[in-house]
Amino acid sequence: MAKWRNLPMETKTMILQSVGKSAIYASVCREWQAILEPKHFERILLSQGRLSDFARIVQGPRRKLVRHIWLRVQLPTCGCPECAEWESRRECKENNKIFLHTLSDLLATLGQWEKPQGLDGKGLTLELCRYSPKDAVKEIDFAHDPYSESPQELRTLAGTEQGNLFHGWQGGARVMGSPFINKQAGSPPTSDSRISLMAGPMVHVVTTLLIRRQYYRDIHPFLVYIMIRRLPKLENIIYERPDLSSPIGSSLNSIMREVKAKESLKQVAIFQDYNEEEQQVVRAYLSALSALSPAEGMEIMNRKRAKEREIGFNVMNGSRHLEHLSMSFLSEAQEFFHDFWPPNNDISLGWKWEKLVTLALTSDFLDPDQARPKVNDLLQAAGTAAQNMPKLRVMEIWHGKEVSHGCLFRYCTDDTSSTITWQSSWTMKLETRVINSWTKMVRQNTRHENVRVAYESLKMDGTQFPASVLRHLQLKDRILHSVSLRQIELLGAPSP
């Protein structure tokens, strides 16, 4: 029988890493420690009660082993029937205080760590979330651990009555006006908190900021803006927001201005949950404008368009040094391509995306009731803008509504061909001007002479939007975290 000391290192490593709770055995000897600690420290889950131990234990060479820190801050338990009441200002303030104090302490600790080049040239992912234990008692098993279980293991909780209003949920979607929604929506940091967070040390070691939708407690967008400023080596942002949260408009402008100033950034994906009830409220509001005088209605519409235009401009301008941008349900694609809108076919406006490889946007222009010329205007403008994206490989514009319809437009190029695809639940032909715009782009930026045009049917099978369209996107894994995508698939699944 072979003795342990005579076994090859690869065999020893395989044996030890297969042992359950392997961290227990890291203290047996230095040899076992060297084998087990890299796996043990690679990904760390932190709560507010573990921060002091984390700062004490993860020192020196151990810091080089850490690749992912998941800060999961636990808030006071929200117990029924308290969910029938709005969160008081005191509760809201206390919850924010707990989260911000914990985050500030963690950033102070990480601010003492070596810069990425001291970590074998790699930085780490900082993931943030906040939750109350009772939040998990919904229709989805939000306690799923995405780092030890496959996304496919995420499941619907057994015995859930999907028809009942429960924690602000009904039939797989959250309901407008539910008091529980108020408990989930994050509030902006107070003035004192902003000053404290902004004044902390720079954290050079973090290269990815991740905020997933697994826990429906929002991280306020202004806090994301502060985080971008505190992370000078940041390369990737994945920010997923629940629907019906606090308005993001002005904060999104601040985020994208900071993105523009952050030359280290390569990829930005921001996703806000789509909620059809909220869209109905917007449509009702716009319809109500007809009751006003023409002058009053026009003034309100002009203010609305000016805000949308400002957001679109900042998203477009902030993305010009990125390699990947995904913006879902926060900025209209029409505004992103505003300066290229027909009849303006001039690409020499100074807008260049020299590094952009993939782009995903949403647009409510993709609707069967929308005038066909307007849809073609959007797709022509996209082709004109793409002429200023020399490295572009995939662009997708998509939208839909409940179970009634869905649509996507895709440009894709590889070594063999370049193709534009119209895939929808209704019939529409692309106008010649759209095809000409993309043909010009292909001839300018690829080795191909022509663009292939494809039409595909997007079948509606009872799956709720956005799951109904997301599953068809090439960039779906760049739009959402894999676990978030699985959540949306479960929430949007057809009723039995």
Short mmCIF file of C-alpha atoms in Angstrom, two decimals:
data_model
loop_
_atom_site.label_atom_id
_atom_site.label_comp_id
_atom_site.label_asym_id
_atom_site.label_seq_id
_atom_site.Cartn_x
_atom_site.Cartn_y
_atom_site.Cartn_z
CA MET A 1 0.00 0.00 0.00
CA ALA A 2 1.34 3.41 -0.97
CA LYS A 3 2.11 5.76 1.89
CA TRP A 4 0.79 9.32 1.96
CA ARG A 5 4.23 10.89 1.70
CA ASN A 6 4.91 8.91 -1.50
CA LEU A 7 1.75 9.98 -3.33
CA PRO A 8 2.07 12.52 -6.19
CA MET A 9 0.99 16.06 -5.24
CA GLU A 10 -1.85 15.92 -7.79
CA THR A 11 -3.28 12.85 -6.05
CA LYS A 12 -2.95 14.42 -2.59
CA THR A 13 -4.73 17.54 -3.82
CA MET A 14 -7.56 15.51 -5.36
CA ILE A 15 -8.07 13.53 -2.15
CA LEU A 16 -8.03 16.49 0.21
CA GLN A 17 -10.27 18.71 -1.93
CA SER A 18 -12.87 15.94 -2.09
CA VAL A 19 -13.16 15.87 1.72
CA GLY A 20 -16.29 17.60 3.01
CA LYS A 21 -15.69 20.74 5.08
CA SER A 22 -12.09 20.61 4.03
CA ALA A 23 -11.24 23.81 5.93
CA ILE A 24 -11.29 21.78 9.16
CA TYR A 25 -8.21 19.88 8.01
CA ALA A 26 -6.14 22.89 6.93
CA SER A 27 -4.58 23.11 10.40
CA VAL A 28 -3.28 19.51 10.40
CA CYS A 29 0.05 20.42 8.83
CA ARG A 30 1.62 22.97 6.48
CA GLU A 31 1.36 20.61 3.52
CA TRP A 32 -2.40 20.21 3.97
CA GLN A 33 -2.76 23.93 4.60
CA ALA A 34 -1.05 24.77 1.29
CA ILE A 35 -3.43 22.43 -0.55
CA LEU A 36 -6.70 23.35 1.16
CA GLU A 37 -6.47 27.09 1.78
CA PRO A 38 -6.57 28.22 -1.88
CA LYS A 39 -9.99 26.59 -2.27
CA HIS A 40 -11.19 27.71 1.14
CA PHE A 41 -10.32 31.39 0.68
CA GLU A 42 -11.17 31.68 -3.02
CA ARG A 43 -14.77 32.72 -2.30
CA ILE A 44 -15.83 34.24 1.02
CA LEU A 45 -19.39 34.85 2.25
CA LEU A 46 -19.53 37.65 4.81
CA SER A 47 -22.22 39.00 7.13
CA GLN A 48 -21.85 41.94 9.51
CA GLY A 49 -21.00 39.55 12.35
CA ARG A 50 -18.02 38.07 10.51
CA LEU A 51 -16.20 41.24 9.47
CA SER A 52 -13.82 41.42 12.43
CA ASP A 53 -12.82 37.75 12.02
CA PHE A 54 -12.36 38.31 8.29
CA ALA A 55 -10.01 41.26 8.88
CA ARG A 56 -8.04 39.26 11.46
CA ILE A 57 -7.77 35.95 9.59
CA VAL A 58 -7.30 37.06 5.98
CA GLN A 59 -3.83 38.54 6.22
CA GLY A 60 -0.61 38.44 4.22
CA PRO A 61 -0.39 35.66 1.59
CA ARG A 62 -3.99 34.61 2.24
CA ARG A 63 -5.23 37.82 0.62
CA LYS A 64 -3.78 36.64 -2.68
CA LEU A 65 -6.09 33.61 -2.55
CA VAL A 66 -9.34 35.61 -2.40
CA ARG A 67 -11.16 36.05 -5.70
CA HIS A 68 -14.75 36.76 -4.61
CA ILE A 69 -16.24 38.43 -1.53
CA TRP A 70 -20.02 38.21 -1.11
CA LEU A 71 -21.23 40.72 1.49
CA ARG A 72 -24.71 39.57 2.53
CA VAL A 73 -26.03 41.94 5.18
CA GLN A 74 -28.91 40.64 7.30
CA LEU A 75 -31.57 43.18 8.27
CA PRO A 76 -34.08 42.80 11.13
CA THR A 77 -36.75 40.16 10.53
CA CYS A 78 -39.85 41.39 8.77
CA GLY A 79 -42.66 39.30 10.25
CA CYS A 80 -46.22 39.03 9.01
CA PRO A 81 -48.61 40.74 9.54
CA GLU A 82 -46.11 43.61 9.62
CA CYS A 83 -45.83 43.31 5.83
CA ALA A 84 -49.29 44.90 5.69
CA GLU A 85 -47.77 48.11 6.97
CA TRP A 86 -45.43 50.54 5.28
CA GLU A 87 -41.88 50.61 6.54
CA SER A 88 -41.54 53.56 8.88
CA ARG A 89 -38.90 56.21 8.43
CA ARG A 90 -37.23 54.92 11.56
CA GLU A 91 -37.09 51.35 10.21
CA CYS A 92 -35.84 52.57 6.86
CA LYS A 93 -33.16 54.69 8.49
CA GLU A 94 -32.08 51.84 10.75
CA ASN A 95 -31.86 49.36 7.86
CA ASN A 96 -29.78 51.78 5.83
CA LYS A 97 -27.54 52.42 8.83
CA ILE A 98 -26.88 48.68 9.29
CA PHE A 99 -26.04 48.14 5.64
CA LEU A 100 -23.94 51.28 5.12
CA HIS A 101 -22.00 50.79 8.37
CA THR A 102 -21.16 47.20 7.38
CA LEU A 103 -20.16 48.21 3.86
CA SER A 104 -18.02 51.06 5.16
CA ASP A 105 -16.17 48.71 7.52
CA LEU A 106 -15.51 46.22 4.73
CA LEU A 107 -14.21 48.91 2.38
CA ALA A 108 -11.92 50.22 5.13
CA THR A 109 -10.46 46.71 5.48
CA LEU A 110 -10.09 46.15 1.73
CA GLY A 111 -8.51 49.60 1.38
CA GLN A 112 -5.47 48.18 3.18
CA TRP A 113 -5.04 45.32 0.72
CA GLU A 114 -2.44 45.17 -2.00
CA LYS A 115 -3.21 46.50 -5.46
CA PRO A 116 -4.25 43.94 -8.13
CA GLN A 117 -0.71 43.51 -9.43
CA GLY A 118 0.13 42.16 -5.98
CA LEU A 119 -2.56 39.52 -6.44
CA ASP A 120 -0.96 37.70 -9.36
CA GLY A 121 -2.24 40.45 -11.66
CA LYS A 122 -5.87 39.71 -10.76
CA GLY A 123 -8.41 41.64 -8.77
CA LEU A 124 -11.46 40.33 -6.97
CA THR A 125 -15.24 40.47 -7.27
CA LEU A 126 -17.17 42.36 -4.60
CA GLU A 127 -20.80 41.27 -4.43
CA LEU A 128 -23.34 43.20 -2.34
CA CYS A 129 -26.80 42.33 -1.09
CA ARG A 130 -29.06 42.99 1.86
CA TYR A 131 -31.99 40.91 3.05
CA SER A 132 -34.33 40.04 5.88
CA PRO A 133 -34.75 36.31 6.69
CA LYS A 134 -38.48 36.40 5.94
CA ASP A 135 -37.79 37.76 2.44
CA ALA A 136 -36.98 34.22 1.33
CA VAL A 137 -40.51 33.02 2.06
CA LYS A 138 -41.74 33.84 -1.45
CA GLU A 139 -42.39 31.83 -4.56
CA ILE A 140 -38.71 31.26 -5.31
CA ASP A 141 -36.03 29.66 -3.18
CA PHE A 142 -33.89 32.79 -2.91
CA ALA A 143 -31.65 31.05 -0.37
CA HIS A 144 -30.09 29.14 -3.24
CA ASP A 145 -26.29 29.37 -3.17
CA PRO A 146 -25.21 30.16 -6.75
CA TYR A 147 -21.60 29.26 -6.02
CA SER A 148 -22.10 25.72 -4.80
CA GLU A 149 -25.23 24.77 -6.76
CA SER A 150 -26.11 24.93 -10.44
CA PRO A 151 -28.56 27.67 -11.47
CA GLN A 152 -30.84 24.85 -12.66
CA GLU A 153 -31.19 23.73 -9.02
CA LEU A 154 -32.99 26.97 -8.21
CA ARG A 155 -36.60 25.95 -7.76
CA THR A 156 -40.08 27.12 -7.01
CA LEU A 157 -40.95 26.69 -3.34
CA ALA A 158 -43.37 23.83 -2.79
CA GLY A 159 -46.84 24.66 -1.52
CA THR A 160 -46.78 28.34 -2.48
CA GLU A 161 -50.19 29.74 -3.29
CA GLN A 162 -49.33 31.80 -6.36
CA GLY A 163 -52.82 33.25 -6.57
CA ASN A 164 -52.62 34.90 -3.14
CA LEU A 165 -51.15 38.28 -2.43
CA PHE A 166 -48.11 37.40 -0.33
CA HIS A 167 -45.26 39.74 0.56
CA GLY A 168 -46.30 41.92 -2.36
CA TRP A 169 -46.34 38.99 -4.83
CA GLN A 170 -49.18 37.55 -6.88
CA GLY A 171 -48.94 35.03 -9.69
CA GLY A 172 -45.16 35.29 -10.00
CA ALA A 173 -45.01 39.10 -10.13
CA ARG A 174 -44.97 41.88 -7.59
CA VAL A 175 -48.10 43.97 -7.22
CA MET A 176 -48.21 47.75 -7.45
CA GLY A 177 -48.98 49.50 -4.19
CA SER A 178 -48.05 46.61 -1.91
CA PRO A 179 -46.56 47.87 1.37
CA PHE A 180 -43.95 45.12 1.18
CA ILE A 181 -42.51 46.75 -1.94
CA ASN A 182 -41.68 49.76 0.20
CA LYS A 183 -39.72 47.50 2.53
CA GLN A 184 -37.69 46.22 -0.39
CA ALA A 185 -36.89 49.52 -2.04
CA GLY A 186 -33.59 50.99 -0.97
CA SER A 187 -33.36 54.60 0.12
CA PRO A 188 -30.57 56.97 -0.84
CA PRO A 189 -27.77 57.40 1.70
CA THR A 190 -28.18 60.34 4.03
CA SER A 191 -25.88 63.35 3.66
CA ASP A 192 -23.73 62.17 6.57
CA SER A 193 -23.50 58.66 5.11
CA ARG A 194 -22.54 60.03 1.70
CA ILE A 195 -19.74 62.09 3.19
CA SER A 196 -18.50 59.12 5.23
CA LEU A 197 -18.57 56.73 2.27
CA MET A 198 -16.96 59.19 -0.13
CA ALA A 199 -14.20 60.01 2.35
CA GLY A 200 -13.05 56.43 2.85
CA PRO A 201 -9.89 54.94 1.34
CA MET A 202 -9.68 53.91 -2.29
CA VAL A 203 -10.05 50.14 -2.76
CA HIS A 204 -7.63 49.14 -5.52
CA VAL A 205 -8.10 45.39 -5.26
CA VAL A 206 -11.72 45.20 -6.53
CA THR A 207 -12.17 44.84 -10.29
CA THR A 208 -15.79 43.61 -10.46
CA LEU A 209 -18.84 45.04 -8.66
CA LEU A 210 -21.76 42.60 -8.61
CA ILE A 211 -25.30 43.31 -7.36
CA ARG A 212 -27.72 40.51 -8.26
CA ARG A 213 -31.50 40.44 -8.06
CA GLN A 214 -31.53 37.25 -5.93
CA TYR A 215 -32.61 39.20 -2.86
CA TYR A 216 -35.28 41.77 -3.64
CA ARG A 217 -33.82 44.40 -1.36
CA ASP A 218 -32.60 47.21 -3.54
CA ILE A 219 -29.12 48.72 -3.41
CA HIS A 220 -29.79 52.38 -4.15
CA PRO A 221 -28.22 53.61 -7.41
CA PHE A 222 -26.53 56.54 -5.71
CA LEU A 223 -24.62 54.04 -3.59
CA VAL A 224 -23.48 52.34 -6.81
CA TYR A 225 -22.22 55.72 -7.99
CA ILE A 226 -20.22 56.10 -4.76
CA MET A 227 -18.84 52.58 -5.13
CA ILE A 228 -17.61 53.30 -8.65
CA ARG A 229 -15.72 56.30 -7.30
CA ARG A 230 -14.18 54.26 -4.48
CA LEU A 231 -12.96 51.49 -6.82
CA PRO A 232 -10.25 52.99 -9.06
CA LYS A 233 -9.36 49.66 -10.74
CA LEU A 234 -12.96 48.68 -11.49
CA GLU A 235 -13.36 46.80 -14.79
CA ASN A 236 -16.84 45.23 -14.63
CA ILE A 237 -20.22 46.34 -13.25
CA ILE A 238 -23.23 44.02 -13.01
CA TYR A 239 -26.13 45.87 -11.39
CA GLU A 240 -29.57 44.27 -11.29
CA ARG A 241 -32.42 46.24 -9.72
CA PRO A 242 -35.88 45.11 -8.61
CA ASP A 243 -38.84 46.81 -10.24
CA LEU A 244 -40.98 49.42 -8.48
CA SER A 245 -37.95 50.75 -6.66
CA SER A 246 -37.01 54.37 -6.20
CA PRO A 247 -36.62 56.32 -9.47
CA ILE A 248 -33.20 55.86 -11.01
CA GLY A 249 -33.12 58.66 -13.60
CA SER A 250 -30.82 61.24 -11.99
CA SER A 251 -28.73 58.55 -10.31
CA LEU A 252 -28.29 56.69 -13.60
CA ASN A 253 -26.99 59.92 -15.11
CA SER A 254 -24.46 60.17 -12.26
CA ILE A 255 -23.49 56.51 -12.68
CA MET A 256 -22.90 56.86 -16.43
CA ARG A 257 -20.92 60.08 -16.01
CA GLU A 258 -18.69 58.25 -13.56
CA VAL A 259 -18.48 55.30 -15.96
CA LYS A 260 -17.26 57.70 -18.65
CA ALA A 261 -14.56 59.03 -16.33
CA LYS A 262 -13.45 55.52 -15.27
CA GLU A 263 -11.04 54.48 -18.01
CA SER A 264 -10.42 51.10 -16.36
CA LEU A 265 -14.03 50.00 -16.97
CA LYS A 266 -14.60 47.44 -19.73
CA GLN A 267 -18.07 45.99 -19.14
CA VAL A 268 -21.30 47.47 -17.76
CA ALA A 269 -24.60 45.55 -17.46
CA ILE A 270 -27.52 47.29 -15.72
CA PHE A 271 -30.89 45.53 -15.58
CA GLN A 272 -34.08 46.82 -13.97
CA ASP A 273 -36.91 44.32 -13.64
CA TYR A 274 -39.70 44.89 -16.13
CA ASN A 275 -43.19 45.32 -14.64
CA GLU A 276 -46.19 45.54 -16.96
CA GLU A 277 -48.42 47.11 -14.28
CA GLU A 278 -45.96 49.95 -13.95
CA GLN A 279 -45.98 50.36 -17.74
CA GLN A 280 -49.78 50.56 -17.66
CA VAL A 281 -49.55 53.37 -15.12
CA VAL A 282 -47.19 55.23 -17.45
CA ARG A 283 -49.53 54.72 -20.42
CA ALA A 284 -52.51 55.92 -18.35
CA TYR A 285 -50.51 59.00 -17.33
CA LEU A 286 -49.70 59.80 -20.95
CA SER A 287 -53.32 59.25 -21.93
CA ALA A 288 -54.44 61.66 -19.22
CA LEU A 289 -52.40 64.39 -20.84
CA SER A 290 -55.04 64.56 -23.57
CA ALA A 291 -57.41 66.11 -21.01
CA LEU A 292 -55.07 69.08 -20.63
CA SER A 293 -54.83 72.01 -22.95
CA PRO A 294 -52.47 71.43 -25.91
CA ALA A 295 -49.95 73.85 -24.42
CA GLU A 296 -49.96 72.16 -20.99
CA GLY A 297 -49.75 68.69 -22.47
CA MET A 298 -46.89 69.70 -24.75
CA GLU A 299 -44.97 71.27 -21.86
CA ILE A 300 -45.22 68.09 -19.76
CA MET A 301 -44.25 65.89 -22.70
CA ASN A 302 -41.27 68.12 -23.50
CA ARG A 303 -40.02 67.85 -19.91
CA LYS A 304 -40.44 64.07 -20.02
CA ARG A 305 -38.59 63.80 -23.33
CA ALA A 306 -35.81 66.07 -22.09
CA LYS A 307 -35.22 63.76 -19.10
CA GLU A 308 -35.26 60.67 -21.33
CA ARG A 309 -32.91 62.38 -23.77
CA GLU A 310 -30.49 63.28 -20.97
CA ILE A 311 -30.42 59.68 -19.75
CA GLY A 312 -29.96 58.36 -23.28
CA PHE A 313 -27.14 60.80 -23.96
CA ASN A 314 -25.29 59.87 -20.77
CA VAL A 315 -25.66 56.14 -21.46
CA MET A 316 -24.41 56.62 -25.01
CA ASN A 317 -21.58 58.97 -24.05
CA GLY A 318 -20.52 56.89 -21.04
CA SER A 319 -20.25 53.72 -23.11
CA ARG A 320 -17.75 54.93 -25.70
CA HIS A 321 -14.70 53.31 -24.09
CA LEU A 322 -16.45 50.07 -23.07
CA GLU A 323 -16.13 46.60 -24.57
CA HIS A 324 -19.63 45.55 -23.50
CA LEU A 325 -22.79 47.50 -22.61
CA SER A 326 -26.17 46.10 -21.63
CA MET A 327 -28.92 48.49 -20.52
CA SER A 328 -32.36 46.96 -19.90
CA PHE A 329 -35.58 48.94 -19.28
CA LEU A 330 -33.79 52.04 -18.03
CA SER A 331 -32.82 53.85 -21.20
CA GLU A 332 -34.69 53.75 -24.50
CA ALA A 333 -32.61 52.60 -27.49
CA GLN A 334 -34.15 55.45 -29.48
CA GLU A 335 -32.33 57.93 -27.24
CA PHE A 336 -29.04 56.01 -27.47
CA PHE A 337 -29.17 56.37 -31.28
CA HIS A 338 -30.70 59.85 -31.22
CA ASP A 339 -27.88 61.61 -33.07
CA PHE A 340 -28.03 59.03 -35.88
CA TRP A 341 -31.78 59.19 -36.39
CA PRO A 342 -32.99 59.47 -40.00
CA PRO A 343 -32.60 61.54 -42.06
CA ASN A 344 -29.27 62.16 -40.30
CA ASN A 345 -26.89 59.61 -41.83
CA ASP A 346 -23.70 61.50 -40.94
CA ILE A 347 -21.39 59.25 -38.93
CA SER A 348 -18.69 61.92 -38.54
CA LEU A 349 -20.25 63.41 -35.40
CA GLY A 350 -17.33 62.52 -33.16
CA TRP A 351 -19.18 59.60 -31.54
CA LYS A 352 -16.87 56.58 -31.71
CA TRP A 353 -16.98 53.24 -29.88
CA GLU A 354 -13.49 51.99 -30.71
CA LYS A 355 -13.58 49.04 -28.25
CA LEU A 356 -17.25 48.04 -28.18
CA VAL A 357 -17.74 44.35 -29.02
CA THR A 358 -21.26 43.61 -27.70
CA LEU A 359 -24.29 45.85 -27.13
CA ALA A 360 -27.76 45.01 -25.78
CA LEU A 361 -30.56 47.58 -25.44
CA THR A 362 -34.33 47.57 -24.96
CA SER A 363 -36.87 49.60 -26.91
CA ASP A 364 -40.65 49.86 -26.69
CA PHE A 365 -40.56 50.78 -30.38
CA LEU A 366 -40.54 47.01 -30.95
CA ASP A 367 -44.30 46.67 -30.69
CA PRO A 368 -46.85 45.35 -33.20
CA ASP A 369 -48.92 48.54 -32.76
CA GLN A 370 -45.97 50.82 -33.50
CA ALA A 371 -45.92 52.47 -36.94
CA ARG A 372 -43.63 50.42 -39.19
CA PRO A 373 -41.68 53.48 -40.46
CA LYS A 374 -40.74 54.35 -36.85
CA VAL A 375 -39.48 50.82 -36.20
CA ASN A 376 -37.38 51.02 -39.36
CA ASP A 377 -36.11 54.46 -38.28
CA LEU A 378 -34.75 52.85 -35.10
CA LEU A 379 -33.06 49.97 -36.93
CA GLN A 380 -31.59 52.29 -39.57
CA ALA A 381 -30.21 54.59 -36.86
CA ALA A 382 -28.70 51.53 -35.13
CA GLY A 383 -26.95 50.56 -38.37
CA THR A 384 -25.64 54.08 -38.88
CA ALA A 385 -24.29 54.24 -35.32
CA ALA A 386 -22.74 50.77 -35.73
CA GLN A 387 -20.54 52.16 -38.50
CA ASN A 388 -18.69 53.90 -35.66
CA MET A 389 -18.23 50.59 -33.79
CA PRO A 390 -15.37 48.90 -35.70
CA LYS A 391 -15.07 45.92 -33.31
CA LEU A 392 -18.79 45.22 -32.92
CA ARG A 393 -19.63 41.50 -33.03
CA VAL A 394 -23.17 41.39 -31.64
CA MET A 395 -25.89 44.00 -31.14
CA GLU A 396 -29.34 43.07 -29.82
CA ILE A 397 -32.39 45.31 -29.35
CA TRP A 398 -35.37 43.62 -27.72
CA HIS A 399 -38.74 44.09 -26.04
CA GLY A 400 -42.15 42.51 -25.47
CA LYS A 401 -45.31 42.51 -23.39
CA GLU A 402 -46.72 39.94 -20.97
CA VAL A 403 -47.66 36.80 -22.93
CA SER A 404 -48.99 38.65 -25.97
CA HIS A 405 -45.92 39.50 -28.03
CA GLY A 406 -42.13 39.67 -28.13
CA CYS A 407 -39.45 40.83 -30.52
CA LEU A 408 -35.71 41.11 -31.03
CA PHE A 409 -33.41 42.56 -33.65
CA ARG A 410 -29.91 41.14 -33.85
CA TYR A 411 -26.73 41.97 -35.73
CA CYS A 412 -24.08 39.26 -35.56
CA THR A 413 -20.82 38.83 -37.40
CA ASP A 414 -18.12 36.16 -37.44
CA ASP A 415 -15.38 35.00 -39.78
CA THR A 416 -17.82 33.56 -42.30
CA SER A 417 -20.72 36.04 -42.53
CA SER A 418 -22.58 39.04 -41.13
CA THR A 419 -26.31 38.72 -40.45
CA ILE A 420 -29.16 40.93 -39.29
CA THR A 421 -32.13 39.02 -37.87
CA TRP A 422 -35.68 40.18 -37.25
CA GLN A 423 -37.41 37.75 -34.86
CA SER A 424 -40.89 38.59 -33.64
CA SER A 425 -44.33 37.23 -32.85
CA TRP A 426 -45.78 39.30 -35.71
CA THR A 427 -44.82 39.79 -39.34
CA MET A 428 -42.71 42.74 -40.49
CA LYS A 429 -40.26 43.23 -43.33
CA LEU A 430 -37.19 45.42 -42.98
CA GLU A 431 -37.16 48.37 -45.35
CA THR A 432 -34.41 48.68 -47.96
CA ARG A 433 -32.95 51.69 -46.14
CA VAL A 434 -32.36 49.56 -43.04
CA ILE A 435 -30.61 46.83 -45.03
CA ASN A 436 -28.52 49.45 -46.86
CA SER A 437 -27.45 51.01 -43.54
CA TRP A 438 -26.23 47.66 -42.20
CA THR A 439 -24.66 46.71 -45.53
CA LYS A 440 -22.60 49.88 -45.39
CA MET A 441 -21.57 49.06 -41.82
CA VAL A 442 -20.54 45.50 -42.80
CA ARG A 443 -18.47 46.64 -45.77
CA GLN A 444 -16.73 49.24 -43.65
CA ASN A 445 -16.02 47.19 -40.52
CA THR A 446 -15.77 43.56 -41.68
CA ARG A 447 -14.35 41.56 -44.57
CA HIS A 448 -17.80 40.81 -45.92
CA GLU A 449 -19.39 42.48 -48.91
CA ASN A 450 -23.03 42.04 -47.94
CA VAL A 451 -25.20 41.46 -44.94
CA ARG A 452 -27.47 38.44 -44.79
CA VAL A 453 -31.07 39.19 -43.77
CA ALA A 454 -32.97 36.58 -41.75
CA TYR A 455 -36.56 36.47 -40.50
CA GLU A 456 -37.61 34.16 -37.69
CA SER A 457 -40.80 33.62 -35.76
CA LEU A 458 -40.79 34.18 -32.01
CA LYS A 459 -43.45 31.82 -30.71
CA MET A 460 -45.45 32.82 -27.65
CA ASP A 461 -46.24 29.78 -25.48
CA GLY A 462 -47.64 31.42 -22.36
CA THR A 463 -44.22 32.40 -20.98
CA GLN A 464 -44.28 35.86 -19.43
CA PHE A 465 -42.09 38.65 -20.75
CA PRO A 466 -39.14 39.23 -20.31
CA ALA A 467 -38.39 35.48 -20.01
CA SER A 468 -40.19 34.89 -23.32
CA VAL A 469 -37.60 36.96 -25.22
CA LEU A 470 -34.51 36.62 -23.04
CA ARG A 471 -34.19 32.92 -23.83
CA HIS A 472 -33.70 33.78 -27.51
CA LEU A 473 -30.93 36.36 -27.01
CA GLN A 474 -27.32 35.50 -27.79
CA LEU A 475 -26.24 37.97 -25.12
CA LYS A 476 -28.58 36.76 -22.37
CA ASP A 477 -25.63 35.66 -20.21
CA ARG A 478 -24.12 39.14 -20.61
CA ILE A 479 -27.41 40.84 -19.70
CA LEU A 480 -28.09 38.94 -16.47
CA HIS A 481 -26.20 36.77 -13.99
CA SER A 482 -26.94 33.08 -14.66
CA VAL A 483 -28.92 32.69 -11.43
CA SER A 484 -30.93 35.84 -12.14
CA LEU A 485 -31.76 34.51 -15.59
CA ARG A 486 -32.97 31.27 -14.01
CA GLN A 487 -35.14 33.22 -11.55
CA ILE A 488 -36.80 35.11 -14.38
CA GLU A 489 -37.38 31.85 -16.25
CA LEU A 490 -39.14 30.40 -13.20
CA LEU A 491 -41.22 33.50 -12.53
CA GLY A 492 -42.21 33.71 -16.19
CA ALA A 493 -43.01 30.02 -16.72
CA PRO A 494 -46.50 29.28 -18.14
CA SER A 495 -49.17 28.42 -15.60
CA PRO A 496 -49.87 24.68 -15.38
#
